[in-house]
Amino acid sequence: MKTNDNTTAMDMEAPRTEQDILDAMREFALVSYQTVGADATCRNLKFLTKVISESPETYQKITNPDTVEKLQKLIASRKNGNMGMMEIMSVISEVSTILS
C-alpha cells in the first residue's frame, strides 16, 4: 500500500483480503464523513457494501486502475461538488459509461 497525505492507496493489481476491503471502507468513511457528512457517508457505505456483496464483477470494474483514473478525472472536473440537477444527471450518465 502507498500512503499519500492522510489517505492510503491500495495496490490495484494485488489480491485484496477481506481485511483490506474493511480497512479501505473505514478510511473511505472517515474521509467521506469529513467531506459530505454522516447521512451521505452512510448511504455511500450501504451502496458499496451492496455492490461488493451482490455484484463482484461491478466491484472489480470499480477497482480497475483505468476505471479509477477515469472516475478521479470526473471528480476533479467538478468544483466543490456543487451541482444542479442537470449536471447530476450528466454525471450519472458519465459514471454509467465508465463502468460499462
Short mmCIF file of N, CA and C in Angstrom, two decimals:
data_model
loop_
_atom_site.label_atom_id
_atom_site.label_comp_id
_atom_site.label_asym_id
_atom_site.label_seq_id
_atom_site.Cartn_x
_atom_site.Cartn_y
_atom_site.Cartn_z
N MET A 1 0.83 -1.19 0.00
CA MET A 1 0.00 0.00 0.00
C MET A 1 0.87 1.25 0.00
N LYS A 2 0.41 2.27 -0.68
CA LYS A 2 1.11 3.54 -0.72
C LYS A 2 0.32 4.56 0.08
N THR A 3 1.04 5.46 0.74
CA THR A 3 0.35 6.49 1.50
C THR A 3 0.61 7.84 0.86
N ASN A 4 -0.43 8.64 0.72
CA ASN A 4 -0.34 9.98 0.16
C ASN A 4 -1.13 10.90 1.07
N ASP A 5 -0.45 11.84 1.72
CA ASP A 5 -1.09 12.70 2.71
C ASP A 5 -1.70 11.83 3.80
N ASN A 6 -3.01 11.93 3.98
CA ASN A 6 -3.68 11.14 5.02
C ASN A 6 -4.45 9.96 4.47
N THR A 7 -4.31 9.68 3.19
CA THR A 7 -5.05 8.57 2.60
C THR A 7 -4.09 7.48 2.14
N THR A 8 -4.61 6.30 2.01
CA THR A 8 -3.80 5.15 1.60
C THR A 8 -4.38 4.58 0.31
N ALA A 9 -3.51 4.33 -0.66
CA ALA A 9 -3.95 3.74 -1.93
C ALA A 9 -3.54 2.28 -1.96
N MET A 10 -4.50 1.43 -2.27
CA MET A 10 -4.20 0.00 -2.37
C MET A 10 -3.54 -0.28 -3.72
N ASP A 11 -2.63 -1.25 -3.73
CA ASP A 11 -2.07 -1.72 -4.98
C ASP A 11 -3.20 -2.39 -5.76
N MET A 12 -3.54 -1.83 -6.91
CA MET A 12 -4.71 -2.29 -7.65
C MET A 12 -4.51 -3.69 -8.25
N GLU A 13 -3.28 -4.13 -8.41
CA GLU A 13 -3.03 -5.44 -9.00
C GLU A 13 -2.99 -6.55 -7.96
N ALA A 14 -2.76 -6.19 -6.70
CA ALA A 14 -2.64 -7.20 -5.65
C ALA A 14 -4.01 -7.73 -5.25
N PRO A 15 -4.08 -9.01 -4.89
CA PRO A 15 -5.36 -9.54 -4.41
C PRO A 15 -5.74 -8.85 -3.10
N ARG A 16 -7.03 -8.65 -2.90
CA ARG A 16 -7.50 -7.97 -1.70
C ARG A 16 -8.10 -8.97 -0.74
N THR A 17 -7.67 -8.87 0.50
CA THR A 17 -8.27 -9.71 1.54
C THR A 17 -9.51 -8.99 2.07
N GLU A 18 -10.29 -9.73 2.82
CA GLU A 18 -11.47 -9.11 3.45
C GLU A 18 -11.04 -7.96 4.35
N GLN A 19 -9.91 -8.14 5.06
CA GLN A 19 -9.42 -7.08 5.95
C GLN A 19 -9.00 -5.85 5.15
N ASP A 20 -8.39 -6.04 3.98
CA ASP A 20 -8.03 -4.90 3.12
C ASP A 20 -9.27 -4.10 2.74
N ILE A 21 -10.34 -4.81 2.38
CA ILE A 21 -11.58 -4.15 1.98
C ILE A 21 -12.18 -3.40 3.16
N LEU A 22 -12.20 -4.03 4.34
CA LEU A 22 -12.73 -3.37 5.53
C LEU A 22 -11.92 -2.13 5.89
N ASP A 23 -10.59 -2.24 5.81
CA ASP A 23 -9.73 -1.08 6.10
C ASP A 23 -9.99 0.05 5.12
N ALA A 24 -10.13 -0.29 3.84
CA ALA A 24 -10.39 0.73 2.82
C ALA A 24 -11.74 1.40 3.06
N MET A 25 -12.75 0.62 3.42
CA MET A 25 -14.07 1.20 3.68
C MET A 25 -14.04 2.08 4.92
N ARG A 26 -13.27 1.68 5.93
CA ARG A 26 -13.13 2.50 7.14
C ARG A 26 -12.51 3.86 6.79
N GLU A 27 -11.44 3.80 5.99
CA GLU A 27 -10.77 5.04 5.59
C GLU A 27 -11.69 5.90 4.73
N PHE A 28 -12.40 5.26 3.80
CA PHE A 28 -13.36 5.98 2.97
C PHE A 28 -14.40 6.67 3.84
N ALA A 29 -14.90 5.95 4.84
CA ALA A 29 -15.94 6.51 5.73
C ALA A 29 -15.43 7.74 6.45
N LEU A 30 -14.19 7.70 6.92
CA LEU A 30 -13.63 8.85 7.63
C LEU A 30 -13.52 10.06 6.72
N VAL A 31 -12.94 9.86 5.54
CA VAL A 31 -12.78 10.96 4.59
C VAL A 31 -14.13 11.47 4.11
N SER A 32 -15.04 10.55 3.82
CA SER A 32 -16.37 10.94 3.36
C SER A 32 -17.11 11.73 4.43
N TYR A 33 -17.04 11.27 5.67
CA TYR A 33 -17.72 11.97 6.77
C TYR A 33 -17.23 13.41 6.88
N GLN A 34 -15.91 13.59 6.75
CA GLN A 34 -15.33 14.93 6.85
C GLN A 34 -15.73 15.79 5.66
N THR A 35 -16.00 15.17 4.52
CA THR A 35 -16.30 15.91 3.30
C THR A 35 -17.79 16.16 3.10
N VAL A 36 -18.60 15.12 3.24
CA VAL A 36 -20.02 15.26 2.90
C VAL A 36 -20.97 15.03 4.06
N GLY A 37 -20.46 14.61 5.21
CA GLY A 37 -21.32 14.43 6.37
C GLY A 37 -21.77 13.00 6.58
N ALA A 38 -22.47 12.80 7.70
CA ALA A 38 -22.85 11.45 8.14
C ALA A 38 -23.88 10.79 7.23
N ASP A 39 -24.93 11.51 6.85
CA ASP A 39 -26.00 10.89 6.06
C ASP A 39 -25.50 10.39 4.71
N ALA A 40 -24.77 11.24 4.00
CA ALA A 40 -24.25 10.83 2.68
C ALA A 40 -23.24 9.70 2.83
N THR A 41 -22.43 9.75 3.88
CA THR A 41 -21.46 8.68 4.10
C THR A 41 -22.16 7.36 4.35
N CYS A 42 -23.19 7.38 5.16
CA CYS A 42 -23.96 6.16 5.45
C CYS A 42 -24.56 5.59 4.16
N ARG A 43 -25.14 6.43 3.34
CA ARG A 43 -25.72 5.97 2.07
C ARG A 43 -24.64 5.38 1.16
N ASN A 44 -23.49 6.04 1.09
CA ASN A 44 -22.40 5.54 0.25
C ASN A 44 -21.90 4.18 0.74
N LEU A 45 -21.75 4.03 2.05
CA LEU A 45 -21.27 2.75 2.59
C LEU A 45 -22.28 1.63 2.35
N LYS A 46 -23.55 1.93 2.49
CA LYS A 46 -24.58 0.91 2.19
C LYS A 46 -24.50 0.50 0.73
N PHE A 47 -24.32 1.49 -0.15
CA PHE A 47 -24.21 1.21 -1.58
C PHE A 47 -22.98 0.35 -1.87
N LEU A 48 -21.82 0.74 -1.33
CA LEU A 48 -20.60 -0.02 -1.57
C LEU A 48 -20.70 -1.44 -1.04
N THR A 49 -21.29 -1.60 0.14
CA THR A 49 -21.46 -2.93 0.71
C THR A 49 -22.33 -3.79 -0.19
N LYS A 50 -23.38 -3.20 -0.71
CA LYS A 50 -24.28 -3.94 -1.60
C LYS A 50 -23.55 -4.33 -2.90
N VAL A 51 -22.78 -3.40 -3.45
CA VAL A 51 -22.03 -3.70 -4.68
C VAL A 51 -21.06 -4.84 -4.44
N ILE A 52 -20.31 -4.77 -3.35
CA ILE A 52 -19.31 -5.80 -3.07
C ILE A 52 -19.97 -7.16 -2.86
N SER A 53 -21.07 -7.18 -2.13
CA SER A 53 -21.69 -8.47 -1.81
C SER A 53 -22.53 -9.04 -2.95
N GLU A 54 -23.19 -8.18 -3.72
CA GLU A 54 -24.12 -8.68 -4.74
C GLU A 54 -23.56 -8.68 -6.16
N SER A 55 -22.52 -7.91 -6.39
CA SER A 55 -22.01 -7.81 -7.76
C SER A 55 -20.49 -7.72 -7.78
N PRO A 56 -19.82 -8.84 -7.53
CA PRO A 56 -18.35 -8.83 -7.55
C PRO A 56 -17.77 -8.31 -8.87
N GLU A 57 -18.50 -8.55 -9.98
CA GLU A 57 -18.00 -8.07 -11.28
C GLU A 57 -17.94 -6.55 -11.31
N THR A 58 -18.99 -5.92 -10.78
CA THR A 58 -19.01 -4.45 -10.73
C THR A 58 -17.92 -3.95 -9.81
N TYR A 59 -17.73 -4.62 -8.68
CA TYR A 59 -16.66 -4.24 -7.76
C TYR A 59 -15.31 -4.29 -8.46
N GLN A 60 -15.07 -5.35 -9.25
CA GLN A 60 -13.81 -5.46 -9.98
C GLN A 60 -13.65 -4.32 -10.98
N LYS A 61 -14.76 -3.94 -11.66
CA LYS A 61 -14.70 -2.82 -12.60
C LYS A 61 -14.37 -1.52 -11.87
N ILE A 62 -15.01 -1.31 -10.72
CA ILE A 62 -14.80 -0.08 -9.97
C ILE A 62 -13.35 0.04 -9.51
N THR A 63 -12.73 -1.09 -9.14
CA THR A 63 -11.37 -1.04 -8.62
C THR A 63 -10.30 -1.20 -9.70
N ASN A 64 -10.70 -1.35 -10.95
CA ASN A 64 -9.75 -1.42 -12.05
C ASN A 64 -9.00 -0.10 -12.15
N PRO A 65 -7.66 -0.12 -12.28
CA PRO A 65 -6.88 1.13 -12.32
C PRO A 65 -7.34 2.12 -13.38
N ASP A 66 -7.71 1.64 -14.57
CA ASP A 66 -8.18 2.56 -15.62
C ASP A 66 -9.49 3.21 -15.22
N THR A 67 -10.38 2.43 -14.61
CA THR A 67 -11.66 2.97 -14.16
C THR A 67 -11.44 3.99 -13.06
N VAL A 68 -10.57 3.66 -12.11
CA VAL A 68 -10.27 4.59 -11.01
C VAL A 68 -9.76 5.91 -11.56
N GLU A 69 -8.86 5.85 -12.53
CA GLU A 69 -8.31 7.07 -13.13
C GLU A 69 -9.41 7.90 -13.80
N LYS A 70 -10.28 7.24 -14.55
CA LYS A 70 -11.38 7.96 -15.22
C LYS A 70 -12.32 8.60 -14.20
N LEU A 71 -12.65 7.86 -13.14
CA LEU A 71 -13.53 8.40 -12.11
C LEU A 71 -12.87 9.57 -11.37
N GLN A 72 -11.56 9.46 -11.11
CA GLN A 72 -10.85 10.55 -10.46
C GLN A 72 -10.85 11.81 -11.32
N LYS A 73 -10.68 11.64 -12.63
CA LYS A 73 -10.74 12.80 -13.54
C LYS A 73 -12.13 13.42 -13.53
N LEU A 74 -13.15 12.58 -13.49
CA LEU A 74 -14.52 13.08 -13.44
C LEU A 74 -14.75 13.88 -12.15
N ILE A 75 -14.29 13.34 -11.03
CA ILE A 75 -14.43 14.03 -9.75
C ILE A 75 -13.67 15.35 -9.78
N ALA A 76 -12.45 15.34 -10.30
CA ALA A 76 -11.64 16.55 -10.34
C ALA A 76 -12.26 17.64 -11.21
N SER A 77 -13.06 17.23 -12.18
CA SER A 77 -13.67 18.22 -13.08
C SER A 77 -14.84 18.96 -12.42
N ARG A 78 -15.30 18.47 -11.29
CA ARG A 78 -16.41 19.11 -10.58
C ARG A 78 -15.86 19.96 -9.44
N LYS A 79 -16.22 21.20 -9.40
CA LYS A 79 -15.72 22.11 -8.38
C LYS A 79 -16.57 22.02 -7.12
N ASN A 80 -15.96 21.69 -6.01
CA ASN A 80 -16.59 21.68 -4.68
C ASN A 80 -17.83 20.79 -4.60
N GLY A 81 -18.07 19.95 -5.57
CA GLY A 81 -19.23 19.07 -5.53
C GLY A 81 -20.57 19.78 -5.68
N ASN A 82 -20.56 21.07 -6.00
CA ASN A 82 -21.81 21.81 -6.17
C ASN A 82 -22.33 21.59 -7.58
N MET A 83 -23.49 20.94 -7.68
CA MET A 83 -24.04 20.64 -9.00
C MET A 83 -25.54 20.83 -8.98
N GLY A 84 -26.06 21.26 -10.11
CA GLY A 84 -27.50 21.33 -10.28
C GLY A 84 -28.02 19.98 -10.74
N MET A 85 -29.33 19.84 -10.81
CA MET A 85 -29.94 18.57 -11.18
C MET A 85 -29.50 18.10 -12.57
N MET A 86 -29.40 19.01 -13.53
CA MET A 86 -28.99 18.61 -14.88
C MET A 86 -27.56 18.09 -14.88
N GLU A 87 -26.69 18.74 -14.12
CA GLU A 87 -25.30 18.28 -14.07
C GLU A 87 -25.20 16.93 -13.36
N ILE A 88 -26.02 16.72 -12.34
CA ILE A 88 -26.04 15.43 -11.65
C ILE A 88 -26.43 14.33 -12.63
N MET A 89 -27.44 14.59 -13.45
CA MET A 89 -27.86 13.60 -14.44
C MET A 89 -26.73 13.31 -15.43
N SER A 90 -25.99 14.34 -15.80
CA SER A 90 -24.85 14.17 -16.70
C SER A 90 -23.77 13.31 -16.04
N VAL A 91 -23.51 13.55 -14.76
CA VAL A 91 -22.50 12.77 -14.04
C VAL A 91 -22.92 11.31 -13.96
N ILE A 92 -24.19 11.07 -13.67
CA ILE A 92 -24.68 9.69 -13.60
C ILE A 92 -24.47 8.99 -14.94
N SER A 93 -24.74 9.70 -16.02
CA SER A 93 -24.54 9.14 -17.35
C SER A 93 -23.06 8.84 -17.60
N GLU A 94 -22.18 9.76 -17.21
CA GLU A 94 -20.74 9.57 -17.40
C GLU A 94 -20.24 8.38 -16.58
N VAL A 95 -20.68 8.27 -15.33
CA VAL A 95 -20.26 7.15 -14.49
C VAL A 95 -20.76 5.84 -15.08
N SER A 96 -21.99 5.81 -15.55
CA SER A 96 -22.53 4.60 -16.18
C SER A 96 -21.71 4.19 -17.39
N THR A 97 -21.31 5.18 -18.18
CA THR A 97 -20.48 4.90 -19.36
C THR A 97 -19.13 4.34 -18.94
N ILE A 98 -18.52 4.92 -17.92
CA ILE A 98 -17.21 4.46 -17.44
C ILE A 98 -17.30 3.02 -16.95
N LEU A 99 -18.37 2.69 -16.24
CA LEU A 99 -18.50 1.35 -15.65
C LEU A 99 -19.01 0.29 -16.61
N SER A 100 -19.46 0.71 -17.80
CA SER A 100 -19.99 -0.30 -18.73
C SER A 100 -18.95 -0.73 -19.74
#
